[in-house]
Short mmCIF file of C-alpha atoms and ligand atoms in Angstrom, two decimals:
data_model
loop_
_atom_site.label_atom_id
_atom_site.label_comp_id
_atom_site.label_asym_id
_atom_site.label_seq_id
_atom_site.Cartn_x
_atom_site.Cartn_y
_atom_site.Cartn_z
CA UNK A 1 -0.15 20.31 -32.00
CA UNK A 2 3.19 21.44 -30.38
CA UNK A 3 5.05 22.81 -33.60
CA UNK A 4 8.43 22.22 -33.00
CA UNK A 5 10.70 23.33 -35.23
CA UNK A 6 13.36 20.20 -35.50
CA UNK A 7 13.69 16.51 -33.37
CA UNK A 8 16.29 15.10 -31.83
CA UNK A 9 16.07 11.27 -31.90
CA UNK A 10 18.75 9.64 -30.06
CA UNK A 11 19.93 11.21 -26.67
CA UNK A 12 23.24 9.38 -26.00
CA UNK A 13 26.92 11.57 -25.07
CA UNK A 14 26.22 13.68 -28.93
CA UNK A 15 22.94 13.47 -28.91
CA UNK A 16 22.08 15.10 -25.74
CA UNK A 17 24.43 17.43 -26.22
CA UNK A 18 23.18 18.63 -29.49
CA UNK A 19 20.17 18.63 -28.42
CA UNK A 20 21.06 21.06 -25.60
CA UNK A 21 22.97 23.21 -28.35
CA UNK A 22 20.13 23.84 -30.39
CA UNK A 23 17.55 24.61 -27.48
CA UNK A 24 19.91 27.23 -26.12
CA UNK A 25 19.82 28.60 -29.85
CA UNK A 26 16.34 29.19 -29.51
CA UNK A 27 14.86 26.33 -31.47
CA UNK A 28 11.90 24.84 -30.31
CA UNK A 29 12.94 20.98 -30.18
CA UNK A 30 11.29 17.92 -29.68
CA UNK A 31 13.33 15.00 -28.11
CA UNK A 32 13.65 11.54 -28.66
CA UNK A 33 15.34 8.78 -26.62
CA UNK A 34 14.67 4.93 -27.21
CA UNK A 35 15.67 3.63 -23.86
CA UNK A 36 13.96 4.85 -20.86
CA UNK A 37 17.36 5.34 -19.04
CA UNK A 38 17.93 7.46 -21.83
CA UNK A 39 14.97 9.74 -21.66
CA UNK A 40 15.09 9.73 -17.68
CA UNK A 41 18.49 11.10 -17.73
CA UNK A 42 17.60 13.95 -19.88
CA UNK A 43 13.65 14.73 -18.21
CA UNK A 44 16.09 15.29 -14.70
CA UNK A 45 18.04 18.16 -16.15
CA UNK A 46 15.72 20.10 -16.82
CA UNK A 47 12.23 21.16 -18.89
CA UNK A 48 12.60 19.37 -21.63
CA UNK A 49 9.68 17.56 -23.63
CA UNK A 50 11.48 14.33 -24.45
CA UNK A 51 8.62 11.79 -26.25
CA UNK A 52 8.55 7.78 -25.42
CA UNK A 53 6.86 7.11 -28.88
CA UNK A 54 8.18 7.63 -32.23
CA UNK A 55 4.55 9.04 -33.36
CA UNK A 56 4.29 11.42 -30.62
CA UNK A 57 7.85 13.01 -31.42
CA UNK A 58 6.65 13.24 -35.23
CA UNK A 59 3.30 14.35 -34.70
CA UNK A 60 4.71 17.29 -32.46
CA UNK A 61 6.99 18.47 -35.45
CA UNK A 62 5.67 21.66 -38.10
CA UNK A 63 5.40 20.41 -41.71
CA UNK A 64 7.46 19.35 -43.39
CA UNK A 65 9.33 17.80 -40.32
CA UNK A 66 12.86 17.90 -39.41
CA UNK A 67 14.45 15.15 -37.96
CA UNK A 68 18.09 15.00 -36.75
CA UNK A 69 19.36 11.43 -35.92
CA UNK A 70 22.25 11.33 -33.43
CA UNK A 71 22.58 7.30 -33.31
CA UNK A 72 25.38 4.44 -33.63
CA UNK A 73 26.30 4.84 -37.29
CA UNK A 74 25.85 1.77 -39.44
CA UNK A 75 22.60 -0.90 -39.70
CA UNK A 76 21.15 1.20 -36.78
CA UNK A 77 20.70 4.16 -38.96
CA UNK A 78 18.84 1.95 -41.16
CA UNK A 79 16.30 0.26 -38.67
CA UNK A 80 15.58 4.19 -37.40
CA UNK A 81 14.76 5.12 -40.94
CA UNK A 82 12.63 1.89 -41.24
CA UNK A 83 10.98 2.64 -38.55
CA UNK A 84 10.00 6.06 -38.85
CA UNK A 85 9.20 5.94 -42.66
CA UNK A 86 5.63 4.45 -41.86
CA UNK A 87 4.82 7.73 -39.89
CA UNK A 88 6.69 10.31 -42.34
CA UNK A 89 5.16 12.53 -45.09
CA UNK A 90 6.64 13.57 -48.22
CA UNK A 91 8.85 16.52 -48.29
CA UNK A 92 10.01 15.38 -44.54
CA UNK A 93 13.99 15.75 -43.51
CA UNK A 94 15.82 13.08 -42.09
CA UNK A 95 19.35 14.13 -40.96
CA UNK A 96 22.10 11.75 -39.96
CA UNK A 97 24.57 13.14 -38.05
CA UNK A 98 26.82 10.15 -37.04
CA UNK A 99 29.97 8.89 -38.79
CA UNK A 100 28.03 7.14 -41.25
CA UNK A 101 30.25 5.49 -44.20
CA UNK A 102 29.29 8.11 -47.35
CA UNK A 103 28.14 5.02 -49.20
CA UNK A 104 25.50 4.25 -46.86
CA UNK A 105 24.61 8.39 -47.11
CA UNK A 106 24.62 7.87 -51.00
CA UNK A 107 22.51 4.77 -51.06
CA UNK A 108 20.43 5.95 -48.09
CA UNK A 109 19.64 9.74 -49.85
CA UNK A 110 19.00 8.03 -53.34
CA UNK A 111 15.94 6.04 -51.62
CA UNK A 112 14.79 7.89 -49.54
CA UNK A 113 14.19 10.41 -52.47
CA UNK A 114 12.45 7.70 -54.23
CA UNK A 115 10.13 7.68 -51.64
CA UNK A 116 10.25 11.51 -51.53
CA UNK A 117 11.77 12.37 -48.25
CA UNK A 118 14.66 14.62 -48.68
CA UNK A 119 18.01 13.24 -46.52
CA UNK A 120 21.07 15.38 -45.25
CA UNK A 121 24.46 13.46 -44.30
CA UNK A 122 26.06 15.76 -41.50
CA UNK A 123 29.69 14.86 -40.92
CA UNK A 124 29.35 16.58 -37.02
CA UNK A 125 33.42 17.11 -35.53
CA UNK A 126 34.48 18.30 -32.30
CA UNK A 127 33.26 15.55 -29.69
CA UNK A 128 30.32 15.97 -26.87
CA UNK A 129 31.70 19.81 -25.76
CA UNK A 130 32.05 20.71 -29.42
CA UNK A 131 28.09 19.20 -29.89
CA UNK A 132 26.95 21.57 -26.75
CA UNK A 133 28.57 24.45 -27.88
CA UNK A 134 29.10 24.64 -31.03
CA UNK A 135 30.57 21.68 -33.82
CA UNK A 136 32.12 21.67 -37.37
CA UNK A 137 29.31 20.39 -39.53
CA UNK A 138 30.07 19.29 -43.22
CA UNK A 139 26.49 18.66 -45.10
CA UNK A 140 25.72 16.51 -47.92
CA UNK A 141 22.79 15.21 -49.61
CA UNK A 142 19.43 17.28 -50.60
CA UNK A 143 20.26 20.35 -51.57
CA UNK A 144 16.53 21.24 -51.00
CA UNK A 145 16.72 19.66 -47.11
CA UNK A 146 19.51 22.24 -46.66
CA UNK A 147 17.99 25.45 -48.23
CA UNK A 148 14.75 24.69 -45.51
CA UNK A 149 16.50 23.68 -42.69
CA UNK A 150 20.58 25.05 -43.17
CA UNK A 151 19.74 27.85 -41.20
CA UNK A 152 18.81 25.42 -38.22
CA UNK A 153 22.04 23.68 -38.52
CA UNK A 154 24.36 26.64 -38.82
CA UNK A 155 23.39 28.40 -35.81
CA UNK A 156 24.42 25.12 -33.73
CA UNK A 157 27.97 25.39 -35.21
CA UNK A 158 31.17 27.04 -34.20
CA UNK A 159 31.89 30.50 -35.67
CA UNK A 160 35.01 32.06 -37.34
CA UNK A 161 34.49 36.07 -37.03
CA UNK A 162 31.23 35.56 -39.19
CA UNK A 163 31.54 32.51 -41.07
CA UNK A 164 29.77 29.40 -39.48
CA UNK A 165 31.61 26.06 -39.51
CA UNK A 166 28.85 24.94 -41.05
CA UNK A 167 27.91 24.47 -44.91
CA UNK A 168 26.42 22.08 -47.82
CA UNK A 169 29.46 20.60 -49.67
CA UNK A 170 27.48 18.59 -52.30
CA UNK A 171 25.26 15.88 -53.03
CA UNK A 172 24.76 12.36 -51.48
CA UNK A 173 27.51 11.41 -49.45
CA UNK A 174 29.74 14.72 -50.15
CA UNK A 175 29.50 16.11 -46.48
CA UNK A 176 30.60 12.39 -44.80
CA UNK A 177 33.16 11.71 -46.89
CA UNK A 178 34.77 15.32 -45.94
CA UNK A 179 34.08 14.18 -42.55
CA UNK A 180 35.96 10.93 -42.98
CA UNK A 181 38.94 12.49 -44.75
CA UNK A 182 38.99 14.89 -41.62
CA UNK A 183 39.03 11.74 -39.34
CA UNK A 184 42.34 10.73 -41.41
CA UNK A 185 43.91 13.63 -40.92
CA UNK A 186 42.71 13.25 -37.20
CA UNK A 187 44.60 10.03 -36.85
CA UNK A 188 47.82 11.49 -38.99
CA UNK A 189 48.20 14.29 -36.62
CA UNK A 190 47.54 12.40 -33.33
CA UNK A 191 49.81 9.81 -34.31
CA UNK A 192 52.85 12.67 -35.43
CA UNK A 193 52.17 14.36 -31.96
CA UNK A 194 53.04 10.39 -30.66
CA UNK A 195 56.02 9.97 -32.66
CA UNK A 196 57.27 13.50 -31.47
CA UNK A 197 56.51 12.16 -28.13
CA UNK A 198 58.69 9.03 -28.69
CA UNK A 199 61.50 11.26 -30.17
CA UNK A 200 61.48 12.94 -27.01
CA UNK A 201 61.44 10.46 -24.90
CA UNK A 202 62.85 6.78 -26.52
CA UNK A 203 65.68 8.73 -28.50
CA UNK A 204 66.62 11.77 -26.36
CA UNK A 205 65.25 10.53 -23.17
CA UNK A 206 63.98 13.51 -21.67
CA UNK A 207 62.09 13.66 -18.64
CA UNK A 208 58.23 13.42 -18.51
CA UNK A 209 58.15 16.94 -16.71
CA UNK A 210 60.22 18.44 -19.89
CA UNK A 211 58.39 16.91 -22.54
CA UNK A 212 54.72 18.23 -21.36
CA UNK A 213 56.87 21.52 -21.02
CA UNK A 214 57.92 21.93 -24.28
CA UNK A 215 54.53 20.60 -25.83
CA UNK A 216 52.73 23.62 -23.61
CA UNK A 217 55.41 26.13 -24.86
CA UNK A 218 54.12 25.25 -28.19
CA UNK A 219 50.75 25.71 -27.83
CA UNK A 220 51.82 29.80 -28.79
CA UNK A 221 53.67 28.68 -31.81
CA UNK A 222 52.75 28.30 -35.29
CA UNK A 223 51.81 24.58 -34.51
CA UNK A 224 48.78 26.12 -32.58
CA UNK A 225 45.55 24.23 -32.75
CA UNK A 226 43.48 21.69 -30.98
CA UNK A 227 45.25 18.94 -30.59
CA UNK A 228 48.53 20.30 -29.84
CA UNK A 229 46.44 22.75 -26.85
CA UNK A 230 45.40 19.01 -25.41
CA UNK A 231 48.50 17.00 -25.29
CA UNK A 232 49.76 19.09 -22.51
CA UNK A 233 46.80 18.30 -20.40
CA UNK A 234 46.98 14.78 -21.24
CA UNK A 235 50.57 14.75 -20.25
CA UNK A 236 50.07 16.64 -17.33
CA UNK A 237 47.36 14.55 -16.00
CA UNK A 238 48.85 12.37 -13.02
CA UNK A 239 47.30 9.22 -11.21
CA UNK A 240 45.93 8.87 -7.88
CA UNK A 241 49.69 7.95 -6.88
CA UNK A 242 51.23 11.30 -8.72
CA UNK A 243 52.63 9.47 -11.28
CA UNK A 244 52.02 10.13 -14.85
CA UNK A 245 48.37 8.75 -15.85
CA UNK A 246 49.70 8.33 -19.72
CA UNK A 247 52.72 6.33 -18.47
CA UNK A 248 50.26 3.59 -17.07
CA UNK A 249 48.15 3.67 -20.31
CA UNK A 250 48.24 0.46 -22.21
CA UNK A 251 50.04 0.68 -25.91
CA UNK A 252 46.97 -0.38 -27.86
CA UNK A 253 44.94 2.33 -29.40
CA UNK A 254 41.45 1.76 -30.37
CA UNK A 255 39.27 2.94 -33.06
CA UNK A 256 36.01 3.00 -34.40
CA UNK A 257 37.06 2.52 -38.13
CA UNK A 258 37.28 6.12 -39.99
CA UNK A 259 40.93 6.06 -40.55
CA UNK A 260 40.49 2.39 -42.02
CA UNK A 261 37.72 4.29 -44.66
CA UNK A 262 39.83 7.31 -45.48
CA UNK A 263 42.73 4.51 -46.00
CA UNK A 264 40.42 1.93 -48.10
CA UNK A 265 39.23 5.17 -50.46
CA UNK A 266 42.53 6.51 -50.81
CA UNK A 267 43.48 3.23 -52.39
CA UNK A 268 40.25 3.28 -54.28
CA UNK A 269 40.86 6.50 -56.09
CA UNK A 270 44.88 5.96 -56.34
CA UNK A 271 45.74 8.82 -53.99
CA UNK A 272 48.98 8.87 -52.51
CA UNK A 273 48.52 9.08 -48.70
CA UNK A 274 51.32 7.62 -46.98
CA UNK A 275 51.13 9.86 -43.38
CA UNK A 276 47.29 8.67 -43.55
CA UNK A 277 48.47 5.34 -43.79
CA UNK A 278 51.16 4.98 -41.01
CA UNK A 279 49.05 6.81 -38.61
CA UNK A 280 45.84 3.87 -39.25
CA UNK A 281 48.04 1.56 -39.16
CA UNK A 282 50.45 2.08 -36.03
CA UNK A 283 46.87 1.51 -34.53
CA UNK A 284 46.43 -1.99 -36.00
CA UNK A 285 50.58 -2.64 -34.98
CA UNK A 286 49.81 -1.91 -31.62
CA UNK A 287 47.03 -4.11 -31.04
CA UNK A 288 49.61 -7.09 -31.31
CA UNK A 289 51.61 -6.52 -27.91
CA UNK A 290 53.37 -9.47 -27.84
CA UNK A 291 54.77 -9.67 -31.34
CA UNK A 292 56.64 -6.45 -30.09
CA UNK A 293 57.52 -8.24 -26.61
CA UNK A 294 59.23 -10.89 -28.23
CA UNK A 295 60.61 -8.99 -31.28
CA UNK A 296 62.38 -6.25 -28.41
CA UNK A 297 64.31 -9.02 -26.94
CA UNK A 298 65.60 -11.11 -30.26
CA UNK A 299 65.89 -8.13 -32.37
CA UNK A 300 69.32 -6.04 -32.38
CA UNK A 301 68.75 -2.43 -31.23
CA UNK A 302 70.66 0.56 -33.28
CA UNK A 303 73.77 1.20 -31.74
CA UNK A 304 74.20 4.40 -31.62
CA UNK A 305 72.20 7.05 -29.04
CA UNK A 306 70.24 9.92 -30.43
CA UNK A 307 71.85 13.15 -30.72
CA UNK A 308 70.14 15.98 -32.01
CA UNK A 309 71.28 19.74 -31.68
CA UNK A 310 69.27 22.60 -30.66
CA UNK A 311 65.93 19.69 -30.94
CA UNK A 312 63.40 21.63 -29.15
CA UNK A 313 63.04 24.10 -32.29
CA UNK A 314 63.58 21.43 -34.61
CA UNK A 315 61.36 18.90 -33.27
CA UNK A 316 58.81 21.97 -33.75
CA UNK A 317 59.44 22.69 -37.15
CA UNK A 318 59.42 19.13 -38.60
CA UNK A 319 56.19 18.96 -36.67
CA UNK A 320 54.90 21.72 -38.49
CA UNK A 321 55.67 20.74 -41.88
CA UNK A 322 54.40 17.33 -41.21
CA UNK A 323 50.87 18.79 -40.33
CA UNK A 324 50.39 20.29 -43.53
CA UNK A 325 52.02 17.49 -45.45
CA UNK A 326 49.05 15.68 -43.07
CA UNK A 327 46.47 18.38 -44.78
CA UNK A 328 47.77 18.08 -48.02
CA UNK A 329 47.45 14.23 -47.82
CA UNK A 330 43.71 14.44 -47.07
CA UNK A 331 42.81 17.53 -49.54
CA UNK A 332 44.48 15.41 -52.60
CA UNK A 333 42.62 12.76 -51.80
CA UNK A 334 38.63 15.05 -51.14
CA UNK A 335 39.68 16.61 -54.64
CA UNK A 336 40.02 13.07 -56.60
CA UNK A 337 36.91 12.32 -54.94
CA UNK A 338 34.93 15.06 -55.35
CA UNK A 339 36.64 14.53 -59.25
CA UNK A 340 35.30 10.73 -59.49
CA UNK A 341 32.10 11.30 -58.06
CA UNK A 342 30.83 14.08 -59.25
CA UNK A 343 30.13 15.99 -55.79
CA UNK A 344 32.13 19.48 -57.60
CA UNK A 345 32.87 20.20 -53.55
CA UNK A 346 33.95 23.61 -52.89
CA UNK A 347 37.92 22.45 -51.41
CA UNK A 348 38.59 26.12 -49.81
CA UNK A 349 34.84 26.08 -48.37
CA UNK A 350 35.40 22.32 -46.83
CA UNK A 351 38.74 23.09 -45.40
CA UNK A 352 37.50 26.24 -44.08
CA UNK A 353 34.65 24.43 -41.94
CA UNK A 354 37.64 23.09 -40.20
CA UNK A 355 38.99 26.24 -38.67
CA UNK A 356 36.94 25.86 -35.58
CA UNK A 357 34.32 23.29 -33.36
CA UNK A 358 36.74 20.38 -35.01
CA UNK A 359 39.23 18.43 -33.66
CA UNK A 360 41.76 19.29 -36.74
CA UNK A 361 41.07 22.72 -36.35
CA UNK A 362 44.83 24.71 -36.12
CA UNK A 363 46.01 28.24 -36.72
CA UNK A 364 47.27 26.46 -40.52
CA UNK A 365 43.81 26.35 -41.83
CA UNK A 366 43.28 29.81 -42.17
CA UNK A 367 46.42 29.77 -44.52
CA UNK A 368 45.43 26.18 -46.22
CA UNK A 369 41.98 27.97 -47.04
CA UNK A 370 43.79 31.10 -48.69
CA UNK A 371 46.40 28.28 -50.55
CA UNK A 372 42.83 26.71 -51.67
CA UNK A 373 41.42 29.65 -53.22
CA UNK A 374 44.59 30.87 -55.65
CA UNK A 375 45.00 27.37 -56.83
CA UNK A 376 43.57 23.92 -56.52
CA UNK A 377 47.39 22.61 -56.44
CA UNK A 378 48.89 20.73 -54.32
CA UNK A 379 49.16 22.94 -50.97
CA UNK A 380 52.95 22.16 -50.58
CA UNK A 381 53.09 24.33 -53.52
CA UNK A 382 51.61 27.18 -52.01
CA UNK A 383 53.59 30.35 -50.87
CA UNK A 384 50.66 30.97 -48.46
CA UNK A 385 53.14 28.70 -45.86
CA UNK A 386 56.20 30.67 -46.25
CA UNK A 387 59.55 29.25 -47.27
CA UNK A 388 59.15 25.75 -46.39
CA UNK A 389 62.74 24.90 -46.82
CA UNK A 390 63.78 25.43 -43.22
CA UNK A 391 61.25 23.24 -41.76
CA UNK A 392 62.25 20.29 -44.51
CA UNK A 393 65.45 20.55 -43.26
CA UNK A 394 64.66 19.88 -39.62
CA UNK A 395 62.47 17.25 -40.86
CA UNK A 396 65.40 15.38 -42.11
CA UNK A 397 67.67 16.28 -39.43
CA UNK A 398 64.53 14.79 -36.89
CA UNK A 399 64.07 11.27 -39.60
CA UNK A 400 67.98 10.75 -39.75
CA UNK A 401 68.52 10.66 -35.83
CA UNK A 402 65.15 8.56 -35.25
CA UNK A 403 66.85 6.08 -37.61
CA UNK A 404 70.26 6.27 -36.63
CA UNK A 405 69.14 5.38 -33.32
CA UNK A 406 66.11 2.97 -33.93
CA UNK A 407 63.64 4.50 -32.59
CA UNK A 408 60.30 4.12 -34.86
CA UNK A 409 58.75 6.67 -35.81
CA UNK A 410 57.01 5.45 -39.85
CA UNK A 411 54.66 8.49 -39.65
CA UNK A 412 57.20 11.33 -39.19
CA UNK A 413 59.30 9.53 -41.66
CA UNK A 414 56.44 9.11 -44.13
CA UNK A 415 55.98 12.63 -44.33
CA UNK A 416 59.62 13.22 -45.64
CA UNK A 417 58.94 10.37 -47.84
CA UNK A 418 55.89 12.55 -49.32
CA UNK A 419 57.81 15.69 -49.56
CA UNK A 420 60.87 14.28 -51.74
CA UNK A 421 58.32 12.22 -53.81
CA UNK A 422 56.78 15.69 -54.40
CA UNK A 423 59.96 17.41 -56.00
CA UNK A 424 60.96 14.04 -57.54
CA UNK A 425 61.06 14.57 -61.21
CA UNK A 426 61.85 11.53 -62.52
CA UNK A 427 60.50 8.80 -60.59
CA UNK A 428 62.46 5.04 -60.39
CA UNK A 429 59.36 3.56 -61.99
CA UNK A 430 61.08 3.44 -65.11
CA UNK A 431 62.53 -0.10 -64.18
CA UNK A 432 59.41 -1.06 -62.59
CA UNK A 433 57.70 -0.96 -66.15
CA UNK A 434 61.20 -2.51 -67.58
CA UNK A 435 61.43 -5.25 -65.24
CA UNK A 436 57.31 -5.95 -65.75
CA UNK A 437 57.85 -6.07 -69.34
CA UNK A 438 61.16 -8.66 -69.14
CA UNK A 439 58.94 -11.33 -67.34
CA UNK A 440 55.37 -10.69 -68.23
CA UNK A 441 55.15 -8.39 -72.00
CA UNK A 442 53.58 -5.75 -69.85
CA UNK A 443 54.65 -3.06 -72.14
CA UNK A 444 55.92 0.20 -71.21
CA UNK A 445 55.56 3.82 -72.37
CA UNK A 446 58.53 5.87 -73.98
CA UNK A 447 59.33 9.40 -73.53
CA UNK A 448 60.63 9.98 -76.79
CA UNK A 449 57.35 8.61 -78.56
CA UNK A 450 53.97 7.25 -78.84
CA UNK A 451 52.99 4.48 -78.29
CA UNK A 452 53.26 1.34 -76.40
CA UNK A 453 56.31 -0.96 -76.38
CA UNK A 454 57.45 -4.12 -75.66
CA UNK A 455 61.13 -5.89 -75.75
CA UNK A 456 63.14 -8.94 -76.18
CA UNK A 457 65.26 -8.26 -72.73
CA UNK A 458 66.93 -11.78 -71.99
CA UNK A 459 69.46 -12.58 -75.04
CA UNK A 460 68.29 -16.07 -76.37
CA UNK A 461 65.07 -15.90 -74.77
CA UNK A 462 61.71 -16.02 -76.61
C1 6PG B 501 35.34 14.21 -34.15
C2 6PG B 501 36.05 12.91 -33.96
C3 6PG B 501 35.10 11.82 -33.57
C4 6PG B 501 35.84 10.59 -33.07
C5 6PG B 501 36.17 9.69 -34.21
C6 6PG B 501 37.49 8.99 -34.14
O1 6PG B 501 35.56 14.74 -35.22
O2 6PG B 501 34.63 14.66 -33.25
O3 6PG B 501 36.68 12.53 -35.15
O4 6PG B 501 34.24 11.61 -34.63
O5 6PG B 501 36.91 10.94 -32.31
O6 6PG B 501 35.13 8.76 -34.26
O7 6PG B 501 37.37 7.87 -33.36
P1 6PG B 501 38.41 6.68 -33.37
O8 6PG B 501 39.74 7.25 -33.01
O9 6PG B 501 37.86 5.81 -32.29
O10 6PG B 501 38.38 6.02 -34.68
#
């Protein structure tokens, strides 16, 4: 009898480096590694009791057990459960922290219940350092599993002054569906930081040395946060030869599939995230090089060069505003959810989660949080940003020249799109219902009455 307080099963880059966060918290922990390679890494490093069976690693556990799975999301998480159920009592704790899809969390928490083990969904940000030290960590599932074992999973997250990045959002697949919304707005901002990239260097052509030094001088700007604080070290980062490392990077981005999810379920519940949408699916564009090879030698270029006045604070500015147009995208779309499925998620207290440990985490989500918590509005609304009118101009001043000069940039423009669609009071979908009722007696709705309406359009037609 070893009474440890939690497992780890699964000691790949997260795993093992969760692991390591929650023994240096204190907490006695078991380990558990499938492959020996696995295992052997781990046994080297240190004094670590890391268990070869599954039986041993359960029987070592206190009652009820706590087990936190760090493995490849998808059927693996299934064959783990499978395997472990035989050996499990009721009242156990599973905990998946991978980027499971929420409907797996949902269908996984609703039988495992049945069976009466209690399962917790951990959407776990902020990549292997963020696991070691401290990660953003957005729970769903058994609200019982969290009031035994929350306390466990809060002290491995990151801190703001004393709030922990770490807290139960709602039932079933609540915490990985914040998760996946926060991998959205992942992709959204990475790809904006690329566009302003391409701004800088397709339309105005500057040099490689000045774009890496304006992105560090705005590391101290209101456009602080994560991802902005790494694009000057990826930048900076040269090759064995001295040359740029990111200029001998191929154009194809990867990705394991979250940005498709937060794009399927944004469809799914009618929410209108175009940024979201660009930003998944430059990555798809990209993968088809030679569609662009051909296309950049038949296709006419724009004429005219880039000019753009004074673009270093402007470039800032309509980055700015197209972060929290990137925020806003993702919020409107946790809210319907949280709406449809019943989840009642606390917005302010899942946005706030994100204000360290993650890899969205930026100075704007202190502000987003305070937005959250006077009114569930959209947060373009908010005053908590300041006047937001300067930074919509630069925005359009930034689109205008990108198209004037053909260089693409759909994400940066999408987020103009989103803005004027916000203050547009009378949308052109008038003649979309007119022109569906001409050819197919769709019916429209009036604004002058009740009701619903169709019309004759075509003199002498039926
Ligand atoms: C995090 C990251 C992490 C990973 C994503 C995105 O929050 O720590 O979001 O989960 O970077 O899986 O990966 P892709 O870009 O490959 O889809």
């Amino acid at each position: 009898m070893m009474n440890f307080e939690i497992a780890v099963y699964g000691l790949g880059v997260m795993g093992s480096s969760l692991a390591k966060n929650l023994i240096s918290k204190g907490f006695r922990t078991a380990l558990f590694g499938k492959s020996q390679a696995e295992r052997e890494r781990f046994e080297t490093q240190g004094d670590y009791t890391v268990f070869s069976t599954e039986e041993e690693m359960v029987k070592s556990l206190k009652s009820p057990r706590v087990i936190f799975m760090m493995v490849t999301a998808g059927s693996v998480v299934d064959h783990v459960i499978e395997s472990l159920l035989p050996i499990l009592e009721k009242g156990d704790i599973l905990i998946d922290g991978g980027n499971s899809h929420f409907k797996d969390t949902q269908r996984r928490c609703n039988a495992l219940l049945e069976k009466g083990i209690h399962f917790l969904g951990v959407g776990v940000s902020g990549g292997e350092k963020g696991a070691l030290i401290g990660p953003s960590m957005m729970v769903g599932g058994s609200k019982e599993a969290w009031n035994f074992c929350g306390h466990i999973l809060e002290k491995m997250a990151a801190k703001v002054d004393d709030e922990y990045c770490c807290n139960y959002l709602g039932k079933e697949g609540a915490g990985h569906y914040v998760k996946m919304v926060h991998n959205g707005i992942e992709y959204a901002m990475i790809q904006l930081i690329a566009d302003t990239y391409s701004v800088m260097k397709r339309g105005l052509h500057l040099t490689h040395q000045e774009i890496t030094e304006i992105f560090t001088r705005w590391k101290n700007t209101e456009l602080n946060g994560y991802l902005i604080d790494i694009t000057p070290e990826v930048l900076g980062k040269n090759d064995a030869d001295g040359q740029p490392l990111i200029e001998k990077i191929l154009d194809v981005a990867q990705q394991k599939g979250t940005g498709s999810w937060t794009l399927e379920e944004a469809i799914a519940r009618g929410v209108y995230v175009p940024t979201i949408c660009e930003s998944v699916f430059a990555r798809y564009f990209s993968v088809d090089r030679q569609l662009r090879q051909e296309g950049s030698q038949i296709l006419k270029a724009a004429t005219k060069a880039m000019t753009l006045e004074n673009y270093e604070e402007k470039l800032k500015d309509a980055l700015y505003l197209s972060m929290i147009v990137s925020y806003a995208q993702g919020i409107a779309l946790m809210k319907k959810a949280s709406d449809d499925y019943g989840w009642e998620i606390d917005l302010p207290l899942a946005v706030s989660l994100w204000r360290e440990g993650c890899i969205i985490r930026s100075g704007l989500l202190k502000d987003i949080t305070k937005a959250l918590k006077e009114s569930d509005k959209n947060i373009l609304f908010s005053k908590s940003f300041g006047d937001l009118g300067k930074y919509q101009q630069a925005l359009r001043e930034v689109s205008a020249a990108t198209v004037e000069a053909g260089v693409a940039v759909p994400t940066m423009i999408s987020v103009i799109s989103y803005y004027d669609y916000c203050r547009t009071e009378k949308m052109n979908v008038d003649i979309v219902q007119g022109l569906r009722d001409c050819f197919g007696a769709h019916t429209y709705e009036r604004i002058d009455m009740a009701g619903s309406f169709h019309t004759d359009w075509v003199e002498g037609e039926e």
